[in-house]
Structures are given as structure tokens and as C-alpha cells.
mmCIF file of C-alpha atoms in Angstrom:
data_model
loop_
_atom_site.group_PDB
_atom_site.id
_atom_site.type_symbol
_atom_site.label_atom_id
_atom_site.label_comp_id
_atom_site.label_asym_id
_atom_site.label_seq_id
_atom_site.Cartn_x
_atom_site.Cartn_y
_atom_site.Cartn_z
ATOM 1 C CA UNK A 1 -148.393 101.176 69.149
ATOM 2 C CA UNK A 2 -152.286 101.765 68.699
ATOM 3 C CA UNK A 3 -153.731 104.858 70.347
ATOM 4 C CA UNK A 4 -155.911 104.929 73.533
ATOM 5 C CA UNK A 5 -159.032 105.360 71.222
ATOM 6 C CA UNK A 6 -157.928 102.355 69.361
ATOM 7 C CA UNK A 7 -157.754 100.223 72.551
ATOM 8 C CA UNK A 8 -161.213 101.491 73.688
ATOM 9 C CA UNK A 9 -162.839 100.144 70.480
ATOM 10 C CA UNK A 10 -162.022 96.636 71.383
ATOM 11 C CA UNK A 11 -164.998 94.846 72.924
ATOM 12 C CA UNK A 12 -165.637 91.117 73.423
ATOM 13 C CA UNK A 13 -167.025 90.514 69.988
ATOM 14 C CA UNK A 14 -163.597 91.534 68.205
ATOM 15 C CA UNK A 15 -160.222 89.791 68.435
ATOM 16 C CA UNK A 16 -157.809 91.222 70.855
ATOM 17 C CA UNK A 17 -154.969 93.210 69.174
ATOM 18 C CA UNK A 18 -151.464 91.660 69.462
ATOM 19 C CA UNK A 19 -150.103 94.629 70.964
ATOM 20 C CA UNK A 20 -152.747 94.478 73.795
ATOM 21 C CA UNK A 21 -152.080 90.748 74.346
ATOM 22 C CA UNK A 22 -148.183 91.383 74.597
ATOM 23 C CA UNK A 23 -148.955 94.273 77.117
ATOM 24 C CA UNK A 24 -150.854 92.030 79.306
ATOM 25 C CA UNK A 25 -148.166 89.452 79.114
ATOM 26 C CA UNK A 26 -145.434 91.995 80.063
ATOM 27 C CA UNK A 27 -147.525 93.269 82.911
ATOM 28 C CA UNK A 28 -147.901 89.634 84.149
ATOM 29 C CA UNK A 29 -144.087 89.024 84.065
ATOM 30 C CA UNK A 30 -143.220 92.218 85.672
ATOM 31 C CA UNK A 31 -145.611 91.817 88.492
ATOM 32 C CA UNK A 32 -145.051 88.231 89.518
ATOM 33 C CA UNK A 33 -141.270 88.828 89.555
ATOM 34 C CA UNK A 34 -141.751 90.912 92.599
ATOM 35 C CA UNK A 35 -142.622 87.777 94.629
ATOM 36 C CA UNK A 36 -139.348 85.950 93.604
ATOM 37 C CA UNK A 37 -136.686 88.642 93.665
ATOM 38 C CA UNK A 38 -135.931 87.883 97.274
ATOM 39 C CA UNK A 39 -134.775 84.195 96.782
ATOM 40 C CA UNK A 40 -131.227 84.715 95.315
ATOM 41 C CA UNK A 41 -130.698 87.547 97.761
ATOM 42 C CA UNK A 42 -131.296 85.896 100.981
ATOM 43 C CA UNK A 43 -127.547 85.561 102.109
ATOM 44 C CA UNK A 44 -126.895 89.287 101.309
ATOM 45 C CA UNK A 45 -130.072 90.142 103.218
ATOM 46 C CA UNK A 46 -129.365 87.922 106.045
ATOM 47 C CA UNK A 47 -125.702 89.400 106.558
ATOM 48 C CA UNK A 48 -127.253 93.038 106.437
ATOM 49 C CA UNK A 49 -129.922 92.190 109.031
ATOM 50 C CA UNK A 50 -127.933 89.836 110.947
ATOM 51 C CA UNK A 51 -130.137 86.837 110.386
ATOM 52 C CA UNK A 52 -128.609 83.483 110.291
ATOM 53 C CA UNK A 53 -129.386 80.599 107.898
ATOM 54 C CA UNK A 54 -132.169 79.222 110.174
ATOM 55 C CA UNK A 55 -133.828 82.668 110.615
ATOM 56 C CA UNK A 56 -133.402 84.226 107.133
ATOM 57 C CA UNK A 57 -136.137 82.102 105.701
ATOM 58 C CA UNK A 58 -138.843 84.293 107.392
ATOM 59 C CA UNK A 59 -138.376 86.717 104.595
ATOM 60 C CA UNK A 60 -139.641 84.265 102.012
ATOM 61 C CA UNK A 61 -142.330 83.332 104.631
ATOM 62 C CA UNK A 62 -143.407 86.863 104.866
ATOM 63 C CA UNK A 63 -143.789 87.126 101.126
ATOM 64 C CA UNK A 64 -145.826 83.956 101.092
ATOM 65 C CA UNK A 65 -148.058 85.285 103.834
ATOM 66 C CA UNK A 66 -148.675 88.272 101.590
ATOM 67 C CA UNK A 67 -149.579 85.905 98.706
ATOM 68 C CA UNK A 68 -152.159 84.172 100.647
ATOM 69 C CA UNK A 69 -153.813 87.523 101.931
ATOM 70 C CA UNK A 70 -153.948 88.667 98.320
ATOM 71 C CA UNK A 71 -155.805 85.261 97.233
ATOM 72 C CA UNK A 72 -158.272 85.537 100.047
ATOM 73 C CA UNK A 73 -158.944 89.445 100.468
ATOM 74 C CA UNK A 74 -157.749 91.339 97.424
ATOM 75 C CA UNK A 75 -157.867 89.392 94.194
ATOM 76 C CA UNK A 76 -161.831 89.097 94.582
ATOM 77 C CA UNK A 77 -162.027 92.820 94.475
ATOM 78 C CA UNK A 78 -161.645 92.581 90.785
ATOM 79 C CA UNK A 79 -165.242 91.372 90.436
ATOM 80 C CA UNK A 80 -166.511 94.391 92.554
ATOM 81 C CA UNK A 81 -164.445 97.309 91.329
ATOM 82 C CA UNK A 82 -163.272 98.728 87.918
ATOM 83 C CA UNK A 83 -160.485 96.426 86.954
ATOM 84 C CA UNK A 84 -158.586 99.043 85.018
ATOM 85 C CA UNK A 85 -158.554 101.489 87.944
ATOM 86 C CA UNK A 86 -157.865 98.643 90.460
ATOM 87 C CA UNK A 87 -154.657 97.534 88.486
ATOM 88 C CA UNK A 88 -153.170 101.028 88.383
ATOM 89 C CA UNK A 89 -154.010 101.765 92.058
ATOM 90 C CA UNK A 90 -152.425 98.487 93.066
ATOM 91 C CA UNK A 91 -149.229 99.418 90.932
ATOM 92 C CA UNK A 92 -149.076 102.702 92.836
ATOM 93 C CA UNK A 93 -149.068 100.962 96.092
ATOM 94 C CA UNK A 94 -146.577 98.352 94.640
ATOM 95 C CA UNK A 95 -144.079 100.992 93.903
ATOM 96 C CA UNK A 96 -144.351 102.349 97.591
ATOM 97 C CA UNK A 97 -143.811 98.808 98.791
ATOM 98 C CA UNK A 98 -140.610 98.147 96.702
ATOM 99 C CA UNK A 99 -139.223 101.568 97.925
ATOM 100 C CA UNK A 100 -140.096 100.561 101.509
ATOM 101 C CA UNK A 101 -138.163 97.402 101.179
ATOM 102 C CA UNK A 102 -135.134 99.099 99.197
ATOM 103 C CA UNK A 103 -134.852 101.600 102.279
ATOM 104 C CA UNK A 104 -135.713 99.154 105.207
ATOM 105 C CA UNK A 105 -133.309 99.875 108.025
ATOM 106 C CA UNK A 106 -134.812 97.303 110.562
ATOM 107 C CA UNK A 107 -135.963 93.615 110.234
ATOM 108 C CA UNK A 108 -139.838 94.505 111.115
ATOM 109 C CA UNK A 109 -139.636 97.089 108.458
ATOM 110 C CA UNK A 110 -138.278 94.743 106.011
ATOM 111 C CA UNK A 111 -140.731 91.954 106.671
ATOM 112 C CA UNK A 112 -143.722 94.302 106.573
ATOM 113 C CA UNK A 113 -142.422 95.378 102.980
ATOM 114 C CA UNK A 114 -141.964 91.792 102.036
ATOM 115 C CA UNK A 115 -145.757 90.880 103.091
ATOM 116 C CA UNK A 116 -146.816 93.958 100.963
ATOM 117 C CA UNK A 117 -144.734 92.892 97.941
ATOM 118 C CA UNK A 118 -146.113 89.327 98.108
ATOM 119 C CA UNK A 119 -149.684 90.766 98.507
ATOM 120 C CA UNK A 120 -149.390 93.325 95.611
ATOM 121 C CA UNK A 121 -147.353 91.239 93.381
ATOM 122 C CA UNK A 122 -149.798 88.370 93.555
ATOM 123 C CA UNK A 123 -152.857 90.561 93.433
ATOM 124 C CA UNK A 124 -151.530 92.206 90.200
ATOM 125 C CA UNK A 125 -150.618 88.870 88.679
ATOM 126 C CA UNK A 126 -153.942 87.071 89.314
ATOM 127 C CA UNK A 127 -155.900 90.305 88.468
ATOM 128 C CA UNK A 128 -154.147 90.671 85.166
ATOM 129 C CA UNK A 129 -154.975 86.970 84.382
ATOM 130 C CA UNK A 130 -158.631 87.795 85.115
ATOM 131 C CA UNK A 131 -158.614 90.881 83.116
ATOM 132 C CA UNK A 132 -157.153 89.195 80.326
ATOM 133 C CA UNK A 133 -160.081 86.552 80.501
ATOM 134 C CA UNK A 134 -162.620 89.538 80.530
ATOM 135 C CA UNK A 135 -161.242 91.600 77.842
ATOM 136 C CA UNK A 136 -160.739 88.570 75.388
ATOM 137 C CA UNK A 137 -163.686 87.454 73.274
ATOM 138 C CA UNK A 138 -164.950 83.929 74.310
ATOM 139 C CA UNK A 139 -163.636 82.287 71.090
ATOM 140 C CA UNK A 140 -160.178 83.549 71.889
ATOM 141 C CA UNK A 141 -160.031 83.327 75.733
ATOM 142 C CA UNK A 142 -157.791 80.385 75.813
ATOM 143 C CA UNK A 143 -155.197 82.086 73.463
ATOM 144 C CA UNK A 144 -155.126 85.323 75.444
ATOM 145 C CA UNK A 145 -154.916 83.733 78.799
ATOM 146 C CA UNK A 146 -152.184 81.264 77.496
ATOM 147 C CA UNK A 147 -150.152 84.397 76.490
ATOM 148 C CA UNK A 148 -150.681 86.165 79.775
ATOM 149 C CA UNK A 149 -149.775 82.979 81.595
ATOM 150 C CA UNK A 150 -146.619 82.784 79.309
ATOM 151 C CA UNK A 151 -145.698 86.038 80.686
ATOM 152 C CA UNK A 152 -146.118 84.770 84.164
ATOM 153 C CA UNK A 153 -143.764 81.879 83.581
ATOM 154 C CA UNK A 154 -141.024 84.061 82.066
ATOM 155 C CA UNK A 155 -141.334 86.588 84.978
ATOM 156 C CA UNK A 156 -141.075 83.836 87.487
ATOM 157 C CA UNK A 157 -138.041 82.220 85.751
ATOM 158 C CA UNK A 158 -136.096 85.256 84.981
ATOM 159 C CA UNK A 159 -136.615 87.067 88.235
ATOM 160 C CA UNK A 160 -133.969 85.170 90.161
ATOM 161 C CA UNK A 161 -131.526 85.601 87.377
ATOM 162 C CA UNK A 162 -132.092 89.429 87.000
ATOM 163 C CA UNK A 163 -131.928 89.890 90.786
ATOM 164 C CA UNK A 164 -128.713 88.204 90.956
ATOM 165 C CA UNK A 165 -127.253 90.289 87.957
ATOM 166 C CA UNK A 166 -128.520 93.576 89.615
ATOM 167 C CA UNK A 167 -127.517 92.660 93.178
ATOM 168 C CA UNK A 168 -123.841 91.647 91.873
ATOM 169 C CA UNK A 169 -123.498 95.051 90.261
ATOM 170 C CA UNK A 170 -125.253 97.487 92.691
ATOM 171 C CA UNK A 171 -126.354 95.512 95.838
ATOM 172 C CA UNK A 172 -129.493 93.838 96.846
ATOM 173 C CA UNK A 173 -131.372 97.150 97.410
ATOM 174 C CA UNK A 174 -130.848 98.183 93.857
ATOM 175 C CA UNK A 175 -132.900 95.202 92.627
ATOM 176 C CA UNK A 176 -136.080 96.798 94.485
ATOM 177 C CA UNK A 177 -135.403 100.315 93.353
ATOM 178 C CA UNK A 178 -135.070 99.104 89.630
ATOM 179 C CA UNK A 179 -138.331 97.290 90.115
ATOM 180 C CA UNK A 180 -140.112 100.345 91.430
ATOM 181 C CA UNK A 181 -139.052 102.350 88.552
ATOM 182 C CA UNK A 182 -140.411 99.534 86.194
ATOM 183 C CA UNK A 183 -143.701 99.310 88.184
ATOM 184 C CA UNK A 184 -144.065 103.122 87.788
ATOM 185 C CA UNK A 185 -143.572 103.208 84.111
ATOM 186 C CA UNK A 186 -145.978 99.873 83.707
ATOM 187 C CA UNK A 187 -148.546 101.979 85.764
ATOM 188 C CA UNK A 188 -148.069 104.871 83.054
ATOM 189 C CA UNK A 189 -148.320 102.549 79.998
ATOM 190 C CA UNK A 190 -151.482 100.807 81.496
ATOM 191 C CA UNK A 191 -153.149 104.107 82.299
ATOM 192 C CA UNK A 192 -152.696 105.110 78.659
ATOM 193 C CA UNK A 193 -153.291 101.951 76.773
ATOM 194 C CA UNK A 194 -155.746 99.651 78.688
ATOM 195 C CA UNK A 195 -159.223 99.891 77.192
ATOM 196 C CA UNK A 196 -161.664 101.836 78.966
ATOM 197 C CA UNK A 197 -164.583 99.453 78.715
ATOM 198 C CA UNK A 198 -167.143 98.600 81.167
ATOM 199 C CA UNK A 199 -166.772 94.965 82.327
ATOM 200 C CA UNK A 200 -169.296 92.692 84.354
ATOM 201 C CA UNK A 201 -169.259 93.338 88.060
ATOM 202 C CA UNK A 202 -170.926 91.589 90.911
ATOM 203 C CA UNK A 203 -173.799 93.596 92.790
ATOM 204 C CA UNK A 204 -172.507 92.588 96.173
ATOM 205 C CA UNK A 205 -170.878 94.163 99.203
ATOM 206 C CA UNK A 206 -167.233 93.320 100.046
ATOM 207 C CA UNK A 207 -167.929 90.808 102.628
ATOM 208 C CA UNK A 208 -170.577 89.040 100.546
ATOM 209 C CA UNK A 209 -168.066 88.993 97.746
ATOM 210 C CA UNK A 210 -165.812 87.116 100.045
ATOM 211 C CA UNK A 211 -168.410 84.692 101.113
ATOM 212 C CA UNK A 212 -169.458 84.010 97.658
ATOM 213 C CA UNK A 213 -165.826 82.852 97.142
ATOM 214 C CA UNK A 214 -166.714 79.708 98.997
ATOM 215 C CA UNK A 215 -170.044 79.394 97.548
ATOM 216 C CA UNK A 216 -168.356 79.122 94.154
ATOM 217 C CA UNK A 217 -166.270 76.295 95.563
ATOM 218 C CA UNK A 218 -169.454 74.569 96.917
ATOM 219 C CA UNK A 219 -171.537 74.935 93.727
ATOM 220 C CA UNK A 220 -169.227 74.746 90.697
ATOM 221 C CA UNK A 221 -167.965 71.268 89.994
ATOM 222 C CA UNK A 222 -165.511 72.499 87.349
ATOM 223 C CA UNK A 223 -163.821 74.724 89.730
ATOM 224 C CA UNK A 224 -163.490 71.980 92.341
ATOM 225 C CA UNK A 225 -162.199 69.387 89.653
ATOM 226 C CA UNK A 226 -159.776 71.675 88.083
ATOM 227 C CA UNK A 227 -158.601 72.920 91.491
ATOM 228 C CA UNK A 228 -157.905 69.493 92.595
ATOM 229 C CA UNK A 229 -156.006 68.739 89.545
ATOM 230 C CA UNK A 230 -153.978 71.925 90.157
ATOM 231 C CA UNK A 231 -153.417 70.804 93.778
ATOM 232 C CA UNK A 232 -151.869 67.571 92.784
ATOM 233 C CA UNK A 233 -149.768 68.711 89.666
ATOM 234 C CA UNK A 234 -148.367 71.597 91.726
ATOM 235 C CA UNK A 235 -147.590 69.205 94.699
ATOM 236 C CA UNK A 236 -145.763 67.170 92.145
ATOM 237 C CA UNK A 237 -143.777 70.200 90.875
ATOM 238 C CA UNK A 238 -143.059 71.624 94.152
ATOM 239 C CA UNK A 239 -141.695 68.205 95.168
ATOM 240 C CA UNK A 240 -139.316 68.163 92.403
ATOM 241 C CA UNK A 241 -137.927 71.810 92.696
ATOM 242 C CA UNK A 242 -137.883 71.733 96.438
ATOM 243 C CA UNK A 243 -135.519 68.551 96.570
ATOM 244 C CA UNK A 244 -133.533 69.236 93.366
ATOM 245 C CA UNK A 245 -130.841 71.436 95.195
ATOM 246 C CA UNK A 246 -129.920 68.548 97.651
ATOM 247 C CA UNK A 247 -128.542 66.082 95.179
ATOM 248 C CA UNK A 248 -127.106 68.728 92.843
ATOM 249 C CA UNK A 249 -125.239 70.424 95.576
ATOM 250 C CA UNK A 250 -123.717 67.142 96.976
ATOM 251 C CA UNK A 251 -120.820 65.067 95.349
ATOM 252 C CA UNK A 252 -120.381 63.989 92.731
ATOM 253 C CA UNK A 253 -121.871 67.195 91.009
ATOM 254 C CA UNK A 254 -121.344 69.934 93.729
ATOM 255 C CA UNK A 255 -122.997 72.531 91.399
ATOM 256 C CA UNK A 256 -123.139 75.975 92.531
ATOM 257 C CA UNK A 257 -126.492 77.778 93.069
ATOM 258 C CA UNK A 258 -126.251 79.402 89.843
ATOM 259 C CA UNK A 259 -125.800 76.245 87.862
ATOM 260 C CA UNK A 260 -128.720 74.628 89.621
ATOM 261 C CA UNK A 261 -130.964 77.505 88.982
ATOM 262 C CA UNK A 262 -130.010 77.364 85.222
ATOM 263 C CA UNK A 263 -132.031 74.176 85.006
ATOM 264 C CA UNK A 264 -135.162 76.386 85.584
ATOM 265 C CA UNK A 265 -134.298 78.260 82.393
ATOM 266 C CA UNK A 266 -135.130 75.032 80.434
ATOM 267 C CA UNK A 267 -138.745 75.899 81.473
ATOM 268 C CA UNK A 268 -138.697 78.936 79.236
ATOM 269 C CA UNK A 269 -139.751 76.652 76.351
ATOM 270 C CA UNK A 270 -142.992 75.901 78.248
ATOM 271 C CA UNK A 271 -144.097 79.455 77.289
ATOM 272 C CA UNK A 272 -144.790 77.945 73.771
ATOM 273 C CA UNK A 273 -146.744 75.154 75.250
ATOM 274 C CA UNK A 274 -148.918 77.691 77.328
ATOM 275 C CA UNK A 275 -149.888 79.598 74.079
ATOM 276 C CA UNK A 276 -150.703 76.253 72.228
ATOM 277 C CA UNK A 277 -152.825 74.786 75.103
ATOM 278 C CA UNK A 278 -154.840 78.000 75.286
ATOM 279 C CA UNK A 279 -155.662 77.570 71.500
ATOM 280 C CA UNK A 280 -156.641 73.963 71.854
ATOM 281 C CA UNK A 281 -159.031 75.037 74.761
ATOM 282 C CA UNK A 282 -160.737 77.422 72.477
ATOM 283 C CA UNK A 283 -161.375 74.510 70.118
ATOM 284 C CA UNK A 284 -162.908 72.499 72.896
ATOM 285 C CA UNK A 285 -160.000 70.165 73.218
ATOM 286 C CA UNK A 286 -159.495 70.998 76.844
ATOM 287 C CA UNK A 287 -159.951 67.165 77.936
ATOM 288 C CA UNK A 288 -157.699 65.870 75.335
ATOM 289 C CA UNK A 289 -155.012 68.525 76.474
ATOM 290 C CA UNK A 290 -155.639 67.379 79.937
ATOM 291 C CA UNK A 291 -155.049 63.671 79.661
ATOM 292 C CA UNK A 292 -152.027 64.579 77.412
ATOM 293 C CA UNK A 293 -150.653 66.779 80.165
ATOM 294 C CA UNK A 294 -151.235 64.341 82.930
ATOM 295 C CA UNK A 295 -149.581 61.680 80.879
ATOM 296 C CA UNK A 296 -146.476 63.826 80.379
ATOM 297 C CA UNK A 297 -146.588 64.616 84.010
ATOM 298 C CA UNK A 298 -146.245 60.926 84.866
ATOM 299 C CA UNK A 299 -143.710 60.151 82.151
ATOM 300 C CA UNK A 300 -141.416 63.028 82.987
ATOM 301 C CA UNK A 301 -140.140 61.138 86.220
ATOM 302 C CA UNK A 302 -138.416 58.478 84.171
ATOM 303 C CA UNK A 303 -135.620 60.656 82.931
ATOM 304 C CA UNK A 304 -135.533 62.657 86.229
ATOM 305 C CA UNK A 305 -134.787 59.435 88.109
ATOM 306 C CA UNK A 306 -131.541 59.150 86.124
ATOM 307 C CA UNK A 307 -130.250 62.345 87.708
ATOM 308 C CA UNK A 308 -127.275 60.425 89.109
ATOM 309 C CA UNK A 309 -126.330 58.965 85.790
ATOM 310 C CA UNK A 310 -127.036 61.877 83.403
ATOM 311 C CA UNK A 311 -127.628 65.644 83.747
ATOM 312 C CA UNK A 312 -128.925 65.521 80.004
ATOM 313 C CA UNK A 313 -131.620 63.239 81.320
ATOM 314 C CA UNK A 314 -132.590 65.502 84.081
ATOM 315 C CA UNK A 315 -132.890 68.403 81.684
ATOM 316 C CA UNK A 316 -135.090 66.383 79.440
ATOM 317 C CA UNK A 317 -137.230 65.524 82.440
ATOM 318 C CA UNK A 318 -137.426 69.345 83.471
ATOM 319 C CA UNK A 319 -138.421 70.123 79.913
ATOM 320 C CA UNK A 320 -141.261 67.492 79.869
ATOM 321 C CA UNK A 321 -142.281 68.363 83.242
ATOM 322 C CA UNK A 322 -142.750 72.084 82.533
ATOM 323 C CA UNK A 323 -144.442 71.348 79.110
ATOM 324 C CA UNK A 324 -147.051 69.203 81.081
ATOM 325 C CA UNK A 325 -147.525 72.024 83.817
ATOM 326 C CA UNK A 326 -148.086 74.773 81.409
ATOM 327 C CA UNK A 327 -150.632 72.826 79.348
ATOM 328 C CA UNK A 328 -152.690 71.698 82.378
ATOM 329 C CA UNK A 329 -152.426 75.280 83.980
ATOM 330 C CA UNK A 330 -153.756 77.234 81.117
ATOM 331 C CA UNK A 331 -156.306 74.549 80.262
ATOM 332 C CA UNK A 332 -157.441 74.641 83.762
ATOM 333 C CA UNK A 333 -157.686 78.442 83.786
ATOM 334 C CA UNK A 334 -159.544 78.556 80.473
ATOM 335 C CA UNK A 335 -162.177 76.275 81.743
ATOM 336 C CA UNK A 336 -162.822 77.951 85.104
ATOM 337 C CA UNK A 337 -163.061 81.467 83.365
ATOM 338 C CA UNK A 338 -165.936 80.099 81.309
ATOM 339 C CA UNK A 339 -168.121 79.582 84.488
ATOM 340 C CA UNK A 340 -168.968 83.357 85.009
ATOM 341 C CA UNK A 341 -168.059 86.709 83.440
ATOM 342 C CA UNK A 342 -168.960 88.373 86.622
ATOM 343 C CA UNK A 343 -166.729 86.064 88.901
ATOM 344 C CA UNK A 344 -163.374 85.788 87.104
ATOM 345 C CA UNK A 345 -161.340 87.341 89.981
ATOM 346 C CA UNK A 346 -163.035 85.096 92.501
ATOM 347 C CA UNK A 347 -162.580 82.168 90.353
ATOM 348 C CA UNK A 348 -158.919 82.561 89.833
ATOM 349 C CA UNK A 349 -158.510 83.495 93.479
ATOM 350 C CA UNK A 350 -160.161 80.147 94.537
ATOM 351 C CA UNK A 351 -158.309 78.313 91.867
ATOM 352 C CA UNK A 352 -154.765 79.542 93.076
ATOM 353 C CA UNK A 353 -155.597 78.592 96.720
ATOM 354 C CA UNK A 354 -155.545 75.074 95.490
ATOM 355 C CA UNK A 355 -152.102 75.770 93.960
ATOM 356 C CA UNK A 356 -150.718 77.134 97.158
ATOM 357 C CA UNK A 357 -151.918 74.304 99.284
ATOM 358 C CA UNK A 358 -150.434 71.790 96.698
ATOM 359 C CA UNK A 359 -147.181 73.574 96.670
ATOM 360 C CA UNK A 360 -146.937 73.739 100.315
ATOM 361 C CA UNK A 361 -147.590 70.085 100.700
ATOM 362 C CA UNK A 362 -145.193 68.929 98.000
ATOM 363 C CA UNK A 363 -142.426 71.010 99.581
ATOM 364 C CA UNK A 364 -142.942 69.468 103.104
ATOM 365 C CA UNK A 365 -143.347 65.815 101.596
ATOM 366 C CA UNK A 366 -140.282 65.864 99.285
ATOM 367 C CA UNK A 367 -137.792 66.999 101.903
ATOM 368 C CA UNK A 368 -139.053 64.338 104.283
ATOM 369 C CA UNK A 369 -138.790 61.727 101.738
ATOM 370 C CA UNK A 370 -135.406 62.591 100.507
ATOM 371 C CA UNK A 371 -134.055 62.430 103.914
ATOM 372 C CA UNK A 372 -135.332 58.854 104.305
ATOM 373 C CA UNK A 373 -135.199 57.465 100.665
ATOM 374 C CA UNK A 374 -133.072 59.817 98.522
ATOM 375 C CA UNK A 375 -133.572 61.050 95.188
ATOM 376 C CA UNK A 376 -135.258 57.879 93.923
ATOM 377 C CA UNK A 377 -137.708 58.182 96.884
ATOM 378 C CA UNK A 378 -138.656 61.840 95.649
ATOM 379 C CA UNK A 379 -139.161 60.482 92.043
ATOM 380 C CA UNK A 380 -141.408 57.800 93.321
ATOM 381 C CA UNK A 381 -143.338 60.417 95.441
ATOM 382 C CA UNK A 382 -143.558 62.700 92.227
ATOM 383 C CA UNK A 383 -144.902 59.846 90.080
ATOM 384 C CA UNK A 384 -147.284 58.651 92.480
ATOM 385 C CA UNK A 385 -148.933 62.245 92.930
ATOM 386 C CA UNK A 386 -148.934 62.555 89.190
ATOM 387 C CA UNK A 387 -150.569 59.215 88.830
ATOM 388 C CA UNK A 388 -153.213 60.221 91.237
ATOM 389 C CA UNK A 389 -153.805 63.320 89.397
ATOM 390 C CA UNK A 390 -154.406 61.301 86.160
ATOM 391 C CA UNK A 391 -156.695 58.913 88.201
ATOM 392 C CA UNK A 392 -158.745 61.630 89.638
ATOM 393 C CA UNK A 393 -159.286 63.226 86.229
ATOM 394 C CA UNK A 394 -160.565 59.868 84.937
ATOM 395 C CA UNK A 395 -162.898 59.086 87.668
ATOM 396 C CA UNK A 396 -164.298 62.534 87.591
ATOM 397 C CA UNK A 397 -165.290 62.543 83.893
ATOM 398 C CA UNK A 398 -168.413 60.641 82.348
ATOM 399 C CA UNK A 399 -167.240 57.554 80.729
ATOM 400 C CA UNK A 400 -168.166 58.751 77.188
ATOM 401 C CA UNK A 401 -166.019 61.878 77.582
ATOM 402 C CA UNK A 402 -163.047 60.197 79.059
ATOM 403 C CA UNK A 403 -163.058 57.606 76.253
ATOM 404 C CA UNK A 404 -163.205 60.218 73.595
ATOM 405 C CA UNK A 405 -160.383 62.039 75.203
ATOM 406 C CA UNK A 406 -158.189 58.990 75.399
ATOM 407 C CA UNK A 407 -158.900 58.147 71.862
ATOM 408 C CA UNK A 408 -157.456 61.680 70.950
#
């Protein structure tokens, strides 16, 4: 691996070394995984803390509260403070939060730890994405952000599997102890290998920085448009994943949770699309990638609707859905990062707020629709949201730009 001095020589005018791109991707994977470890562990946690099925969901709610707090109050700090020191400091706090969860003896202590995990895991993940954009030269920003986003996808998908394996071997608390050790190791590596390069920062107080988050939403149309596309596409994705367990766990399939979760592993292939979409955005093909991604998002619901006839069709639909998601997500991020070098952290924080709202609305809507109209109703809902995203993109573009994108 290159030396620390080698890393320091990298600047915005040179191509980012492959080892540094990989380090940022691995760091993203390890950071985001902390937000999702608890999902397959809820039954074990509920038994130990005497929480019934209706109450144990508060563990996930606590984590999501931490995520929201991070987007609003912590992620923007990347535009105010030295990003390298901020990442290392947050990793130190993350080690303490993981240890707190692993050693929790009461429910309030557990929930406080989960809030901290959601906050620090999200702050690290989004901060690393912003740092990736800041360290990359403008001509390669899409490629670098795409690789970092690929790390996020892998961390998100594998977190549940790894948590289950570790918990089966050593208990649920071991999951957080192992993660604490990995976070400490990551802090040491980043301290030695991240470039010590001065990056643009905002000349604002903390509270002025937070107020400027909303000013960016009011004044930057690219952020609003890309944010709304994100809201709709994540609403569609959330509608799918939230309702999927209901038909698969019921007859005639009656699949286990492990088998149902395995469908998520199909999404690993979306990592390849994340990197490719970033390169297309670097070449100025963001609008063409957008229309292709939104079209795939609409088409994916056709094989997904065949769930009751074929699990192979469902797997195909999952693959198409995830390819569309990664293409759109990386393109969106690459476009918003081009707005201002001094506002990368605030831009990603504002963008991810759209994601959070869309995910929440999709989850609520899908369960309500499934109760009334079954799986076909969920598919109609998802296809409708996807079509709305495609229509929104078309009406917010100048006619010449839209026509050029559609011609490919």
C-alpha cells in the first residue's frame, strides 16, 4: 500500500489512486453496516430485554432517529471542520457506542446506544461519500463516488448476513464487539492513509451552517429535482422490500427469513452498475442514465408481479430494480456534488433527507395496500410511483435536453 506521503501528494488535479478509492469504499461498507446489524437480531434482543413482538421494533426506531439527527445536525459539519479529523473523531465515538450496545444491561441504555449507532453510522457513511467527492478530481468524481456508493451497497446487503452468522456462533452482543474492533482498526488505517490535504470549508458559524442547508434547498434547482427523484425512487424500493416478506412467508412458499433475505444478495450485482453510472456521469451522460434508470424502475414491476407463479421471475425483477436504483442514486449524487465544493456535506445531507422521507412513505403505503389488494396491489403502487418519477424527470427538463436523452 502507498505510504502516507504518497497519499498526501494526491490533489484535485490528479487521478485518485486505486488503493485510496478502495479504502473509501471499504470504510463506507463498515460504517453503514452498523445501522443494519440489529434487524436480524431483534428476536434475540427482544427475549433478553423482555420486549414482545409489538415493542421490539422500537430498537429499529431508535436507530432511525439517530439517522435523522445525523442528517440534520452532524453530516453538515463536514463543510465546517477538517474532514479527515472529523472522520477519525466520529470513528472513536462509534467504537464507544458499539461497546455501549454490547454491554447494555437495561432497555434505556440499549436504546440510547442504538440512537448513537444510527447517528454515527449515518454520519460516517454520508461524510465519507462527501469526502470521496471532495478528494476526487472533477473529471473522475462520478467514478469515485460510484465506487464509494458500491461500498455502501455491499455493507448494507451483507450486514444482516454477517450479523446472523456471528450471533449464531457467539450471541448477538458479539456482533457489536466485533464491529467495535473493526471500527478501531479502520480509525487507525484512516489516520495513517487518508491524505492530509486542505479542502474547501464554509466560513460560517454552526447555526448559520444549518440554516444554509435549507437555503441550498431553496436556491439550487438541481438539488430539488434530484432530491424529488430520490424520494420517489426510494418510495418505490421501500414499498417492494417492506411488503416482500408477507407473500413469501405465507403459503405456498412459506420461506424462512434467511431465504427471504437471500433475495437481497441479488442486489450485489448493482455494485457494478454504481461504478458504471458514475463513469457515465463523468462523461456528461447523466440525463441519459437517468431516463434509462427510471425506465428500468418501471419495467421491473412486470416480473415482480409474477411472484406467485415464479421465484425466478421475482429474482429477475429484484436485479432490474437494484440496477435501476444504483444507476439513479450515483447519478443523482454526482450531479449534486457538482454544485459547490464548499457544500458537499450539506448537499448530501439534504439529498438523503429526501431518501428518508421516501423510504418512510413507501413502507407505510405498501403494508396498507397489501392488506387491501394483495401483492398485485403493491406492484401497481410501485409501478405508479416509478412512472411518477419518470414523468417528473421529463417535465422538469427543457424539451431539447429531454429529447436528446430519450434519443440516447
